Every structure is written in structure tokens, then in C-alpha cells.
Short mmCIF file of C-alpha atoms in Angstrom, two decimals:
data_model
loop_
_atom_site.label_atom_id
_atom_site.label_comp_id
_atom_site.label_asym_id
_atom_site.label_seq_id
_atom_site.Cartn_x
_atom_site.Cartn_y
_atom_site.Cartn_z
CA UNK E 1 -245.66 -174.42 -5.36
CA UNK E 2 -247.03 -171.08 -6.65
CA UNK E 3 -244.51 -169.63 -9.22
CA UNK E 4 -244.32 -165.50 -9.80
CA UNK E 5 -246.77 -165.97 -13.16
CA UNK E 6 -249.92 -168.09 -11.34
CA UNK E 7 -251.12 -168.92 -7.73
CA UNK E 8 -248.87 -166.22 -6.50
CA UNK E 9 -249.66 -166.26 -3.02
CA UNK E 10 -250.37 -162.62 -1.14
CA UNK E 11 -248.08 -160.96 0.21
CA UNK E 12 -248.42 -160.82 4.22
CA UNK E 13 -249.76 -156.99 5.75
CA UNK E 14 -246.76 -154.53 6.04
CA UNK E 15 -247.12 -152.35 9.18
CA UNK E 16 -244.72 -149.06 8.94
CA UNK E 17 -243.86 -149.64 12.46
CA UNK E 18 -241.09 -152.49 13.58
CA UNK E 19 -243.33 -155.40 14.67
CA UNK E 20 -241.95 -157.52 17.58
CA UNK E 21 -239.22 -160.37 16.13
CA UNK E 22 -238.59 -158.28 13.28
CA UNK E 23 -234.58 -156.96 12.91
CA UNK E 24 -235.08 -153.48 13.93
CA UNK E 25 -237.11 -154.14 17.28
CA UNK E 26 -235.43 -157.01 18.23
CA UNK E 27 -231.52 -155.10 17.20
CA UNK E 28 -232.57 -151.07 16.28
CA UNK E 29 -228.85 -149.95 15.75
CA UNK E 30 -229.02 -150.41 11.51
CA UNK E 31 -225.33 -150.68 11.28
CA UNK E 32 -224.76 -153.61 13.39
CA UNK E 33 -228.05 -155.54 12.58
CA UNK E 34 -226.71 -154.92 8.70
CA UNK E 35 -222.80 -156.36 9.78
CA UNK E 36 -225.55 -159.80 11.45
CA UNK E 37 -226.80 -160.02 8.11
CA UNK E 38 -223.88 -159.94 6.13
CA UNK E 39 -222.25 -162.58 8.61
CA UNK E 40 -225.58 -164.68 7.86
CA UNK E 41 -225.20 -164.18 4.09
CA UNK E 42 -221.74 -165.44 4.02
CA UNK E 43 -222.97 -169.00 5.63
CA UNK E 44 -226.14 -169.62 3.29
CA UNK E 45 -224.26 -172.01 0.89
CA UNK E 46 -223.13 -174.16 4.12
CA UNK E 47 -226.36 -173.41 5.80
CA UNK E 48 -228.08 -175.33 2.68
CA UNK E 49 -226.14 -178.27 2.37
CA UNK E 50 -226.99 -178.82 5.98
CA UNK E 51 -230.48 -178.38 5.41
CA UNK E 52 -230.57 -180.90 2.60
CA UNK E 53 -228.45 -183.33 4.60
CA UNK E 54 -230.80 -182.93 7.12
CA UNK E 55 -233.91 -183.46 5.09
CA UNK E 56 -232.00 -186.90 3.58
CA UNK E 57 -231.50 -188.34 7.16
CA UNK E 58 -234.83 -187.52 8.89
CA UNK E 59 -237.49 -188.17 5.99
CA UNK E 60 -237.30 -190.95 3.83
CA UNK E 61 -240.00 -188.74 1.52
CA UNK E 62 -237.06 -186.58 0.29
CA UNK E 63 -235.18 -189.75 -0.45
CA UNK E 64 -237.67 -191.14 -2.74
CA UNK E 65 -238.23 -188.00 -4.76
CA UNK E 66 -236.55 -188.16 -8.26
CA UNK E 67 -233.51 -185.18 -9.14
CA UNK E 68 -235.51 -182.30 -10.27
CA UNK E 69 -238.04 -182.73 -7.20
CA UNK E 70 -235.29 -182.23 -5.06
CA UNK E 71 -234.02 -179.59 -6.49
CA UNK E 72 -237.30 -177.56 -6.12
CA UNK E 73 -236.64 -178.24 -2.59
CA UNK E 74 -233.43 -177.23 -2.44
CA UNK E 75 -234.41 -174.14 -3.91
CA UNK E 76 -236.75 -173.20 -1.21
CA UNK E 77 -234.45 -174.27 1.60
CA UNK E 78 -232.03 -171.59 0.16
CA UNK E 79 -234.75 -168.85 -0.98
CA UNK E 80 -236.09 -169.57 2.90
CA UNK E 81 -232.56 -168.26 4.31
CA UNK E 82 -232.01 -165.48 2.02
CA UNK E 83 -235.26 -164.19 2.79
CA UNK E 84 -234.59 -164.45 6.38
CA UNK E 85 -231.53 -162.60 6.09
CA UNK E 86 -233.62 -159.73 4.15
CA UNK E 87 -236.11 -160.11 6.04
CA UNK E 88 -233.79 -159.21 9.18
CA UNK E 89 -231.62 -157.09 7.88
CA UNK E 90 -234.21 -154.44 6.37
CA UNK E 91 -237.82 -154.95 7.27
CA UNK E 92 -239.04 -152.21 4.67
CA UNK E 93 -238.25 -154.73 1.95
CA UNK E 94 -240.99 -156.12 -0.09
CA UNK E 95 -238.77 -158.78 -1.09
CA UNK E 96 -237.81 -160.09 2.66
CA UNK E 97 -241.48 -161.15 2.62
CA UNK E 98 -241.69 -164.63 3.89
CA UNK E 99 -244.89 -165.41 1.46
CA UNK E 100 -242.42 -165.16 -1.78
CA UNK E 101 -239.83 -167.97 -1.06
CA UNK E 102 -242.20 -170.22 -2.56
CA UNK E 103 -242.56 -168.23 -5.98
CA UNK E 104 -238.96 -169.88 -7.16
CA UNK E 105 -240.71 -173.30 -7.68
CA UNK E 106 -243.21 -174.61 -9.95
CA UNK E 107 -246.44 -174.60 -9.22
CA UNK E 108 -246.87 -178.43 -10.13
CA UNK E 109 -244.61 -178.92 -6.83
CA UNK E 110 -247.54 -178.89 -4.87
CA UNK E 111 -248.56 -182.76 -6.48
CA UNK E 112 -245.22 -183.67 -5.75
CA UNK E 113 -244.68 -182.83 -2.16
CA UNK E 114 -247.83 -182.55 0.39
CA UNK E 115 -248.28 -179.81 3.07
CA UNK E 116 -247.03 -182.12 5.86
CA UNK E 117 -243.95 -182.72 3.81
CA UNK E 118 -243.38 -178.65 3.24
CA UNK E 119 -244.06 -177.91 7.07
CA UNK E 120 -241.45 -181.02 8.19
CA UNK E 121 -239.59 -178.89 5.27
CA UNK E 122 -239.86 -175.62 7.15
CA UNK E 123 -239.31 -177.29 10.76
CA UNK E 124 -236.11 -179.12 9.11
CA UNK E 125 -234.70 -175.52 8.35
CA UNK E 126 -235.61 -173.87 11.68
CA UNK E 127 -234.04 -176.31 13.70
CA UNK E 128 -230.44 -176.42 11.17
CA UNK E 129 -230.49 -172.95 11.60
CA UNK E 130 -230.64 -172.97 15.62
CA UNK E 131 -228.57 -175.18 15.64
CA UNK E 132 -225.80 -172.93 14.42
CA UNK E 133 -226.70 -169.60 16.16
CA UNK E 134 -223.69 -169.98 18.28
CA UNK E 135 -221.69 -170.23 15.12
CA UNK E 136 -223.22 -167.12 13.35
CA UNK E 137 -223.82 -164.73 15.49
CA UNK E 138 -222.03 -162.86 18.93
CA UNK E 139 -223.47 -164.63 22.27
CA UNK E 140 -224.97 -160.96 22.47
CA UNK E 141 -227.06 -161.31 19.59
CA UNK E 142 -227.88 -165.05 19.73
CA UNK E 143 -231.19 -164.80 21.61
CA UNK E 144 -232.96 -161.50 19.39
CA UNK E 145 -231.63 -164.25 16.62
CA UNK E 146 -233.52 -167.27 17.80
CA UNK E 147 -236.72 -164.82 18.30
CA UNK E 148 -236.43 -163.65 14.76
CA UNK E 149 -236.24 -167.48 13.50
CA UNK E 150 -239.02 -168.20 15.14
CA UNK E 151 -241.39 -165.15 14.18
CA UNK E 152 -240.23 -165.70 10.18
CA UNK E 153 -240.83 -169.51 10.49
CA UNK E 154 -244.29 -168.30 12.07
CA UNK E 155 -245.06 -166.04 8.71
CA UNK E 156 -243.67 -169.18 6.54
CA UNK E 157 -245.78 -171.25 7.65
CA UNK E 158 -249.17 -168.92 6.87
CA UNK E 159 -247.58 -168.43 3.63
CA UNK E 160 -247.25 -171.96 3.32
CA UNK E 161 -250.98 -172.85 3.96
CA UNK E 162 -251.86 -169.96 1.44
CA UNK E 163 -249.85 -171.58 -1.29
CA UNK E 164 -251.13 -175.07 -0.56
CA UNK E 165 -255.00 -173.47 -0.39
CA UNK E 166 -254.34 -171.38 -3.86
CA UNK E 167 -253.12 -174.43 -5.29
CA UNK E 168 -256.13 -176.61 -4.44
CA UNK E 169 -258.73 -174.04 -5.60
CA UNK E 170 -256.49 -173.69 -9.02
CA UNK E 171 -256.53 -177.58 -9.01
CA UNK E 172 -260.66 -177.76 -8.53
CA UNK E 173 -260.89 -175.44 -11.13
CA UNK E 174 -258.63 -175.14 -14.56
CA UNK E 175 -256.26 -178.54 -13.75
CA UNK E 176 -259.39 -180.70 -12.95
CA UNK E 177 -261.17 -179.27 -16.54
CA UNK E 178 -258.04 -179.91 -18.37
CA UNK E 179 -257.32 -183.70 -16.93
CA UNK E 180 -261.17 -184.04 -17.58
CA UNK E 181 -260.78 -183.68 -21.62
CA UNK E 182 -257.72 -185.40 -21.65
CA UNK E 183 -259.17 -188.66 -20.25
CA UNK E 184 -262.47 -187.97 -22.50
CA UNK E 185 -259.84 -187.88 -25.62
CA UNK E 186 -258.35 -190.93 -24.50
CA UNK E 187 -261.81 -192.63 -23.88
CA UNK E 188 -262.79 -191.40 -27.15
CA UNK E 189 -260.03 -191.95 -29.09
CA UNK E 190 -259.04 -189.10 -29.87
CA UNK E 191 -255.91 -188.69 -27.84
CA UNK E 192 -252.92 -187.53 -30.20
CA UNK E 193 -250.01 -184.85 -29.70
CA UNK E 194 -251.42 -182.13 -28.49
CA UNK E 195 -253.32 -184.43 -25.74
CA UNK E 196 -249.73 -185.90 -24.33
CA UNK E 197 -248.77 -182.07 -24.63
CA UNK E 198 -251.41 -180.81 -22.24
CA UNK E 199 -250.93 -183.68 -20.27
CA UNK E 200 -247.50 -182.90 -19.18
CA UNK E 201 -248.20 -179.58 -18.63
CA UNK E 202 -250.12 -181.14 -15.68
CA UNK E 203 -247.52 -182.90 -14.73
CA UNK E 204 -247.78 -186.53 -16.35
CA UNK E 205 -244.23 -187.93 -16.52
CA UNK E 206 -243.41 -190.61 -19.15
CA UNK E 207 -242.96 -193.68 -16.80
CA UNK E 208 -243.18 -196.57 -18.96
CA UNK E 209 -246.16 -198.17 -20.26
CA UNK E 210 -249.81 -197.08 -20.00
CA UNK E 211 -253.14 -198.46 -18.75
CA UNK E 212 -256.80 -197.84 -18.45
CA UNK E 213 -259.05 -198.55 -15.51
CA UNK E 214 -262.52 -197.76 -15.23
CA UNK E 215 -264.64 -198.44 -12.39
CA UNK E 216 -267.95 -197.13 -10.50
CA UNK E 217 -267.35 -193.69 -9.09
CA UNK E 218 -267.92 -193.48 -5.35
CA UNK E 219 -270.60 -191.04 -4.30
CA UNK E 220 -268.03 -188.35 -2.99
CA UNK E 221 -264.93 -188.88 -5.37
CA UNK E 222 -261.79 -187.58 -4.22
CA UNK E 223 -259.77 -187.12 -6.66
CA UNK E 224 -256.61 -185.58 -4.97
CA UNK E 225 -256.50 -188.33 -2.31
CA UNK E 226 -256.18 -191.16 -5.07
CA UNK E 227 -253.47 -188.66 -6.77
CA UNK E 228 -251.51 -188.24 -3.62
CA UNK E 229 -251.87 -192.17 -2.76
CA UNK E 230 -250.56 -193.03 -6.12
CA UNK E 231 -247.81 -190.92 -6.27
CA UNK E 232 -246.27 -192.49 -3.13
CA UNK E 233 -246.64 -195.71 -4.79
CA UNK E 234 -244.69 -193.55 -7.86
CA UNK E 235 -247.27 -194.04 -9.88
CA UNK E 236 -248.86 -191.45 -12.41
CA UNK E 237 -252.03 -190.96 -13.25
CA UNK E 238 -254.73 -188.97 -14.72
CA UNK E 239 -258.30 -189.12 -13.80
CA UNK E 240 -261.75 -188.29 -14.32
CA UNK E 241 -265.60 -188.83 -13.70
CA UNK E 242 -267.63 -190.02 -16.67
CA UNK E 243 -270.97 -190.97 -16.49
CA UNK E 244 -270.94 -192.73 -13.39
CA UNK E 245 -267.73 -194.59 -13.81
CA UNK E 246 -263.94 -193.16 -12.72
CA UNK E 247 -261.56 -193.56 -15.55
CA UNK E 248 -258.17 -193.68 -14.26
CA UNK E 249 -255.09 -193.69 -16.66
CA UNK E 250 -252.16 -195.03 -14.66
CA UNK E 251 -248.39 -195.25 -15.80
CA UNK E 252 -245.43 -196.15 -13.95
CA UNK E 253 -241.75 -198.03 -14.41
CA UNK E 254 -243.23 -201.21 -12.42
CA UNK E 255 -246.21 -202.01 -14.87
CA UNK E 256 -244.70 -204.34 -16.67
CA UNK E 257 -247.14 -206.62 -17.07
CA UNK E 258 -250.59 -207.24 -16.73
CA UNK E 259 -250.99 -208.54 -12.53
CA UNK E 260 -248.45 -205.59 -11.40
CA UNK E 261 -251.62 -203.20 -12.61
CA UNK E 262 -254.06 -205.43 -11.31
CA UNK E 263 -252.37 -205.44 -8.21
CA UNK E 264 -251.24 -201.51 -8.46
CA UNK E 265 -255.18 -200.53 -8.69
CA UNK E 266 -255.86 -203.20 -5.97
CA UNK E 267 -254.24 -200.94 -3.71
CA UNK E 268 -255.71 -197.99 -5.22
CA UNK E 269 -259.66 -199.55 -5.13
CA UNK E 270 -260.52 -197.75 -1.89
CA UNK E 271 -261.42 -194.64 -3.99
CA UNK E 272 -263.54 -196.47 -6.11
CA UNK E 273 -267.29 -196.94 -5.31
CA UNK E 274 -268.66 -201.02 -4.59
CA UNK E 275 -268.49 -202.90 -7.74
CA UNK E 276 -265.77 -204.48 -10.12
CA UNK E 277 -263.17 -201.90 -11.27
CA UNK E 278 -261.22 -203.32 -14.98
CA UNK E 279 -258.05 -202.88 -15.98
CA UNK E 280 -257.52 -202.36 -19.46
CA UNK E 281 -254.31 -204.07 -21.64
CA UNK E 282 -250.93 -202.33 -21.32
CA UNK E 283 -250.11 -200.23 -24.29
CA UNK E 284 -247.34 -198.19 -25.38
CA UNK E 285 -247.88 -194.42 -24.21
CA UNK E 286 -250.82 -192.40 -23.96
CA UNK E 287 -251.48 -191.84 -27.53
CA UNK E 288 -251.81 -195.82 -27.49
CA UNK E 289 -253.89 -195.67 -24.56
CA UNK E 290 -257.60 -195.21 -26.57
CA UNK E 291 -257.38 -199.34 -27.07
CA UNK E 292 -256.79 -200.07 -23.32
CA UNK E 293 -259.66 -197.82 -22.48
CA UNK E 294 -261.96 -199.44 -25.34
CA UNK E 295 -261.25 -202.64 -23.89
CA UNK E 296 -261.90 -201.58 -20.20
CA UNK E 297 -265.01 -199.98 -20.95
CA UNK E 298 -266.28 -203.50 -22.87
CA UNK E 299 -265.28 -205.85 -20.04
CA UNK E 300 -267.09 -202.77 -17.36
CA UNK E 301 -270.49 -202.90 -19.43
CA UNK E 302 -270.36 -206.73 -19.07
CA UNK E 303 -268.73 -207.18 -15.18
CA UNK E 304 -272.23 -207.98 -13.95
CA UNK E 305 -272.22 -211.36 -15.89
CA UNK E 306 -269.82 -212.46 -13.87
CA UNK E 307 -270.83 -212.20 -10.23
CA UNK E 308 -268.05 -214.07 -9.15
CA UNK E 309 -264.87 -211.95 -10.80
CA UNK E 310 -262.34 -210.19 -8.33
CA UNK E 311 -262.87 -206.90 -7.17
CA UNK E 312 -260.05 -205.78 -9.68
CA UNK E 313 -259.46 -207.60 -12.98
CA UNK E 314 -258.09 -207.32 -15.72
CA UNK E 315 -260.33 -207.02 -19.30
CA UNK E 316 -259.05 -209.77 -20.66
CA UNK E 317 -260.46 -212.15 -17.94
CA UNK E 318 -263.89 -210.77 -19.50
CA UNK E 319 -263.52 -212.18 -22.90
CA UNK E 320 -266.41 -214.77 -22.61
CA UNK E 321 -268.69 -211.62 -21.38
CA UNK E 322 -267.38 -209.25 -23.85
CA UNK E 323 -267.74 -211.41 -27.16
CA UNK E 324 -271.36 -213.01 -25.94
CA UNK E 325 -272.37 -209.33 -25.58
CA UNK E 326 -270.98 -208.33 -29.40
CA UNK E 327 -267.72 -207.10 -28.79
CA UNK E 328 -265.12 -208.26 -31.75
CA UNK E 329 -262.06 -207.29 -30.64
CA UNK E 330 -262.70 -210.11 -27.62
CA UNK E 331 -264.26 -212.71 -30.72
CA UNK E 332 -261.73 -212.08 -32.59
CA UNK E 333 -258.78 -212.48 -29.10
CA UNK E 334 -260.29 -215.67 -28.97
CA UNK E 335 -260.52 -217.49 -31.86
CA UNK E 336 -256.73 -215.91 -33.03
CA UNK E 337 -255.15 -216.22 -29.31
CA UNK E 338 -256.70 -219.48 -28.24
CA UNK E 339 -258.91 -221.62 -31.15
CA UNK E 340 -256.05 -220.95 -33.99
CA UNK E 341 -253.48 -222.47 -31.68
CA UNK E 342 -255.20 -225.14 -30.66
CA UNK E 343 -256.34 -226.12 -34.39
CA UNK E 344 -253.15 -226.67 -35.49
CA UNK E 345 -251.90 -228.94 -32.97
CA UNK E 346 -254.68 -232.17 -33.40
CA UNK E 347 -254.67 -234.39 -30.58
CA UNK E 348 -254.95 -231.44 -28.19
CA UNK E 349 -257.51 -229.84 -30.02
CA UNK E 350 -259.29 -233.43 -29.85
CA UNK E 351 -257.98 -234.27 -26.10
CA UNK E 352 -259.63 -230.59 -25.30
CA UNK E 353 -262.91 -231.14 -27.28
CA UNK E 354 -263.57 -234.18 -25.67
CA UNK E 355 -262.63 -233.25 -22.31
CA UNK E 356 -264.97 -230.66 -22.26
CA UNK E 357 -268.16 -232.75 -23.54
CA UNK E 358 -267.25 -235.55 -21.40
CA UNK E 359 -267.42 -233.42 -18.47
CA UNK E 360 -264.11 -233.05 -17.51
CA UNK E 361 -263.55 -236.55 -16.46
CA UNK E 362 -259.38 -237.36 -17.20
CA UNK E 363 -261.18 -241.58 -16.80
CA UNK E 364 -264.13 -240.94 -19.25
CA UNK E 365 -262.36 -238.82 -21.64
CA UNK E 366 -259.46 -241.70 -22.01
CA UNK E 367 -262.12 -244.47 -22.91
CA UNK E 368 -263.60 -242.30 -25.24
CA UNK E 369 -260.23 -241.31 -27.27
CA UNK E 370 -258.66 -244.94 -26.31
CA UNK E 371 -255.78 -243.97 -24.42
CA UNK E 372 -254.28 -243.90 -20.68
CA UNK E 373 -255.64 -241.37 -18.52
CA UNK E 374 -252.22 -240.28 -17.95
CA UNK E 375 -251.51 -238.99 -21.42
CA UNK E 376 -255.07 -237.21 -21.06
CA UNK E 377 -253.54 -235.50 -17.79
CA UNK E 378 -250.11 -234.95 -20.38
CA UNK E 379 -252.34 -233.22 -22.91
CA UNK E 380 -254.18 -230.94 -20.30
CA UNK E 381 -251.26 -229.53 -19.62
CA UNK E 382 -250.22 -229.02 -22.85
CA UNK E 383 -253.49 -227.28 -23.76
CA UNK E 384 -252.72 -224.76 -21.57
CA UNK E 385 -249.41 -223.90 -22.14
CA UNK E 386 -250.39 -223.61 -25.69
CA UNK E 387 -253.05 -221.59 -24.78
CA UNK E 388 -252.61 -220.57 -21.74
CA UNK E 389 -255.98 -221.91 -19.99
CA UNK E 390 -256.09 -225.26 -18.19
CA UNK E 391 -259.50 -227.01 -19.38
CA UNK E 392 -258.87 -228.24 -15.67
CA UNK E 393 -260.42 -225.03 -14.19
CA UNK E 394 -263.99 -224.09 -14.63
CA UNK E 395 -263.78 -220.75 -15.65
CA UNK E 396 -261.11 -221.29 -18.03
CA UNK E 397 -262.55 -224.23 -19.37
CA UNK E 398 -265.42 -221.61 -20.09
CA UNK E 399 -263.51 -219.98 -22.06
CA UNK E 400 -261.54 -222.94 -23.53
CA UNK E 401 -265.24 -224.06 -24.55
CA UNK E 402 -266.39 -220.56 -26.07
CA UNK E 403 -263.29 -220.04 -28.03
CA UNK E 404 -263.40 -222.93 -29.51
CA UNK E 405 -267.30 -222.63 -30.39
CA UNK E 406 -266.66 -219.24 -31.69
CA UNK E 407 -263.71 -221.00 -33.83
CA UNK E 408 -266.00 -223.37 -35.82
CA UNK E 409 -268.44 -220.72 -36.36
CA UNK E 410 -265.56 -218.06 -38.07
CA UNK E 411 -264.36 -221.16 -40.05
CA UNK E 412 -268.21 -221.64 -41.48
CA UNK E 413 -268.53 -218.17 -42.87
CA UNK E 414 -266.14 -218.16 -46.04
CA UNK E 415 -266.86 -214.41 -46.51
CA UNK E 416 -266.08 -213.42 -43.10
CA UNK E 417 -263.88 -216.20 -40.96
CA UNK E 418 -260.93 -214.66 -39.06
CA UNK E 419 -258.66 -216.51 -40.68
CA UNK E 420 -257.68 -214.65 -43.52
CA UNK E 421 -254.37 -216.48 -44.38
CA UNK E 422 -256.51 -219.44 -45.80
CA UNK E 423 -257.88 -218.84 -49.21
CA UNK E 424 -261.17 -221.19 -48.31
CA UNK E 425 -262.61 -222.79 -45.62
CA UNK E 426 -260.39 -224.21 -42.91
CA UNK E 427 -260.00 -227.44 -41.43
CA UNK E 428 -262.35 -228.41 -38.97
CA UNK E 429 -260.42 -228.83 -35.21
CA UNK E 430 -260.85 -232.62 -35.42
CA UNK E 431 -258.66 -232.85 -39.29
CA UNK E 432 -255.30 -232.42 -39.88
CA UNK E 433 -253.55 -232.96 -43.56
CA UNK E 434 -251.25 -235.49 -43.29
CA UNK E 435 -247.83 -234.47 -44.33
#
């Protein structure tokens, strides 16, 4: 919503003549159209609290917004009837003008609650208010009443449309720059203080941890849509197109770990274009976020090399890619994450070694290590819930199989191995010292 400092919307024409459904045509004796408006006045409280019981029963939107959201709305149900009642009683009064009710909200209540939301807001109120003409007004004045609701609700709801179409233009213009530099700091990594600091004055809410995405833009990106489709999900993000790709920062109380993002952008990938979209690591907060996005953008450049991938995955399913292609942080994940805890434990490093040369055969692998094929099935499983990839599976045996490469070659370059515990050279994966 437009607030009295920005996006303030315009105020309606004033005529110096009573229009029709304005208080002095429809009741032109001043004194008792003034006594109406004091009896109206003395039910607003009520007349709110109906309103907002109202709004709770017939739209599970309201519901589902958090305190302070509903508050807003609160706000305008009661700034709707006092303006009404101004409105009414005195129609030479600037501030009975139906386009200001929406000044005592934030302007950022716009990305919270969508034009069809505000008019079932409006339509809410105007029926409440019928409702309870009987109970506020003489049966002599109940009709010139229901014609006055219904010619302010008229003027709300072109005030409402002007507020909604101010805040878009204000969105496609200063908002849209700012979340634009605040995603490039983030890609960059240069996000720090003053970045979460502009951020919320767009609106980002701290909602937990924080993720990257990056995908291929589509040819028409619409930005609000994904916004608005997110938010119902109560997700937050920011986003922005670089380059070709959307970068899409998401946060919310549910990403807990990795597959809820996958599957959170899974239901946001129609507003990507056709390709594989990659969801960075969850990190901290959005200062943290600059490693997520590093990662994302490493497993994006390298997507192609795996033709088979899901249409959303995460960047750690791109490790093979990312280290063949020179990225250390994904050497470096493997030989730490999967070769260092294999090497310690012997006969799975051996079981997994030989699995893998011997084609994955449980039969051929037991001759060759001279045991039953069950305790090669045993040590399969073990191997991956040490590591946590099943030599069983092809493309995790691919990785198994390039971790392990990449293992042997960090432990035959004494000046730069990635284990720097060990004063020399390791152990190689088929040695163990005895104890």
C-alpha cells in the first residue's frame, strides 16, 4: 500500500456541487446527516471487529498472513469506515476522500496482499456494513445509506487500482534496481551489512536459512509472478536477471535441508526458461549466501555435462562436473567428504576399489577379494552410509570412482595434498598401520 511519504495515490476530482450518493444529495438537511454520522462513528470499533471476523471466516488468505500483515489490514478496514463516515457527513472534506484510506499502510503491503485479495477486502467491508444498516441508522435513512455505501465502495475501488498501478510502476523502477545490486553483491561476494539492510527495506524477512538458485532466464521474465507465487508458498525471495541466467535467493522456515529447496524451486521452475535450474548449499543468512551462489553458478556452467540430471538439482549432485571442469571447492568436497572417509576404514575402501574395476559384479568382486558375496553386498552398504553413495548406482558409483581417483592424486603431491593433518605422504587406500 502507498503510505503519505511515496506512491501516494491522487486524490479523486472534487466537484463543488453535491454529486449523486454523496451525504448532502442523498440527506441535504446538515444537522441530521451530521447526528447519521455521529451514530456511525460510535459503531466503528464494533463495525471492525466484524469486518476482521469476517475476513477470518471467508478467506483463508487472511488466515495465513503473519501478525503485522494483519494488522495493516485491519488498519484499512477501520481507515475505510472512518472515511466513509467523513466522507458522508461533510463532502467538502479533503480528508473523506476515499483514495487516502490506503496511505495508513506501508507501501511494501502491496507484496504481501494482491489486488484480488484488497477488492475481496473492500467487498468483505461493504457487505458487514449492509448488513447492519438496520442497526445504525432510522428505517428512513437506511436506503440514501445503502446508496452512499455503494457510491464510496465505487471510489475505493478506483483508488484501489491506482495504488496497486503506482505500486507496480515504483516496483519496475527503484525496487527492481535495488533487488538487482543486492543479488549482484551476493553473486559477487560482496554482500555484507548494509546489503541485508537494503534488503529488508524491500521487504526480505529473516525466515531461516538461505539459498541460491540460478537458472536460464525465460525470454519474458516475470519477476512479480514468481514473487507472488512464492510468497503463497511463504517463501522469500529476491531476484534478478544476470547475463542470461535468473538468480533467485530464496529463504523460508521449511528449508531445512537440502530436497525441501530442491523441491521448493521445483514448484517455482515454471518461471524459469528450458534447461537445468541449481540449487546452491543452504547457508546461514544472506551475508553467508555468496558461497551458495559460488557453488550454484559452478554446478550451472557445467549442467550440460550431464544431460541426464533433473530439471532442478541441487550443486552438490554436480561435483564430478564441477571438479573435472577446475572447480576446488567440489575437489576438495570430494576427497575430504567422501575419499578421507573411506581411507580410513580398509576393507571398504578395498571392497569399493574393487567393486568398481570389476565392474560392479557383487560374484566377481568376491573371488577377487576371497570372500562370500554376501559380505561384498554387507560392505556396499556400508560404503554408503559412510559416504553416503551406494557404489550400487551408476551415477554415484561415478562419483564413488572420481573421488577416490582425485584422493590418490592429493595424496601424491606432498606440497599440495588436502590432507594437511599428515605431516608426509599418506597411506595409500589399500594400507592401513596395524595397531
Amino acid at each position: 500500500m502507498a503510505d503519505a511519504s511515496e506512491g501516494r495515490p491522487r486524490r479523486l476530482p472534487r466537484v463543488t456541487h453535491p454529486l449523486i450518493g454523496t451525504g448532502p444529495a442523498l440527506i441535504p438537511d446538515p444537522a441530521e446527516r451530521s447526528a447519521l454520522a455521529r451514530r456511525l462513528a460510535a459503531r466503528t470499533g464494533e463495525l471492525t471487529s466484524m469486518i476482521v471476523a469476517a475476513m477470518e471466516s471467508s478467506h483463508p488468505w487472511f488466515l495465513r498472513l503473519g501478525a503485522e500483515e494483519r494488522s495493516w489490514v485491519t488498519l484499512v478496514a477501520r481507515a475505510g469506515i472512518d472515511n466513509f463516515i467523513t466522507w458522508f457527513g461533510d463532502n467538502s472534506s479533503m480528508s473523506g476522500d476515499p483514495g487516502l484510506l490506503f496511505n495508513v499502510a506501508p507501501r511494501v503491503l502491496t507484496r504481501k496482499i494482491s489486488l484480488h485479495q484488497t477488492v475481496d477486502l473492500v467487498r468483505t467491508t461493504i457487505d458487514v456494513v449492509a448488513q447492519q444498516v438496520g442497526e445504525l441508522v432510522p428505517p428512513r435513512n437506511q436506503q440514501a445509506l445503502e446508496i452512499a455505501i455503494l457510491h464510496f465502495s465505487r471510489d475505493v475501488a478506483f483508488a484501489a487500482a491506482e495504488v496497486y498501478a503506482r505500486a507496480a510502476e515504483l516496483r519496475g523502477g527503484w525496487d527492481e534496481r535495488m533487488e538487482a545490486l543486492i543479488v549482484d553483491a551476493v553473486v559477487r561476494g560482496e554482500a555484507d551489512e548494509m546489503v541485508l539492510s537494503r534488503a529488508s527495506a524491500l521487504g526480505w524477512l529473516d525466515r531461516g536459512q538461505v539459498s541460491v538458485a540460478v537458472g536460464p532466464a525465460p525470454a519474458q521474465p516475470d519477476l512479480d509472478a514468481l514473487r507472488h507465487d512464492a510468497e503463497t508458498q511463504d517463501l522469500g525471495i529476491l531476484a534478478s536477471v544476470q547475463g542470461g541466467r535468473l538468480v533467485v535467493i530464496v529463504s523460508g522456515r521449511q528449508l531445512t535441508e537440502e530436497n525441501a529447496v530442491v523441491g521448493a524451486l521445483t514448484s517455482l521452475a515454471d518461471h524459469f526458461g528450458p534447461g537445468t535450474i541449481v540449487v546452491g548449499p543452504l547457508v546461514a543468512d544472506l551475508i553467508a549466501a555468496t558461497g551458495s551462489a559460488r557453488a550454484a553458478h559452478s554446478a550451472a556452467r557445467t549442467a550440460h555435462a550431464w544431460p541426464a540430471s533433473p530439471r532442478v538439482v541441487a550443486s552438490r549432485a554436480l561435483l564430478p562436473e564441477r571438479a573435472i571442469a577446475g572447480d576446488d571447492e567440489a575437489r576438495r568436497a570430494l576427497v575430504e567428504e567422501i575419499y578421507r572417509p573411506l581411507s580410513r576404514a580398509t576393507e571398504l575402501m578395498r571392497t569399493c576399489v574393487s567393486y568398481l574395476d570389476h565392474g560392479c559384479s557383487v560374484e566377481t568382486t568376491a573371488r577377487a577379494l576371497f570372500v562370500h558375496p554376501n559380505t561384498v553386498r554387507y560392505r556396499i552398504r556400508r560404503i554408503a552410509e559412510l559416504s553416503g553413495y551406494s557404489p550400487a548406482q551408476p551415477r554415484q558409483a561415478y562419483v564413488l570412482h572420481l573421488a577416490i581417483t582425485l584422493g590418490r592424486l592429493s595424496e601424491d603431491e606432498p606440497a599440495h595434498h588436502f590432507d594437511r593433518d599428515a605431516p608426509g605422504r599418506a597411506a595409500s587406500p589399500g594400507h592401513t598401520d596395524a595397531p
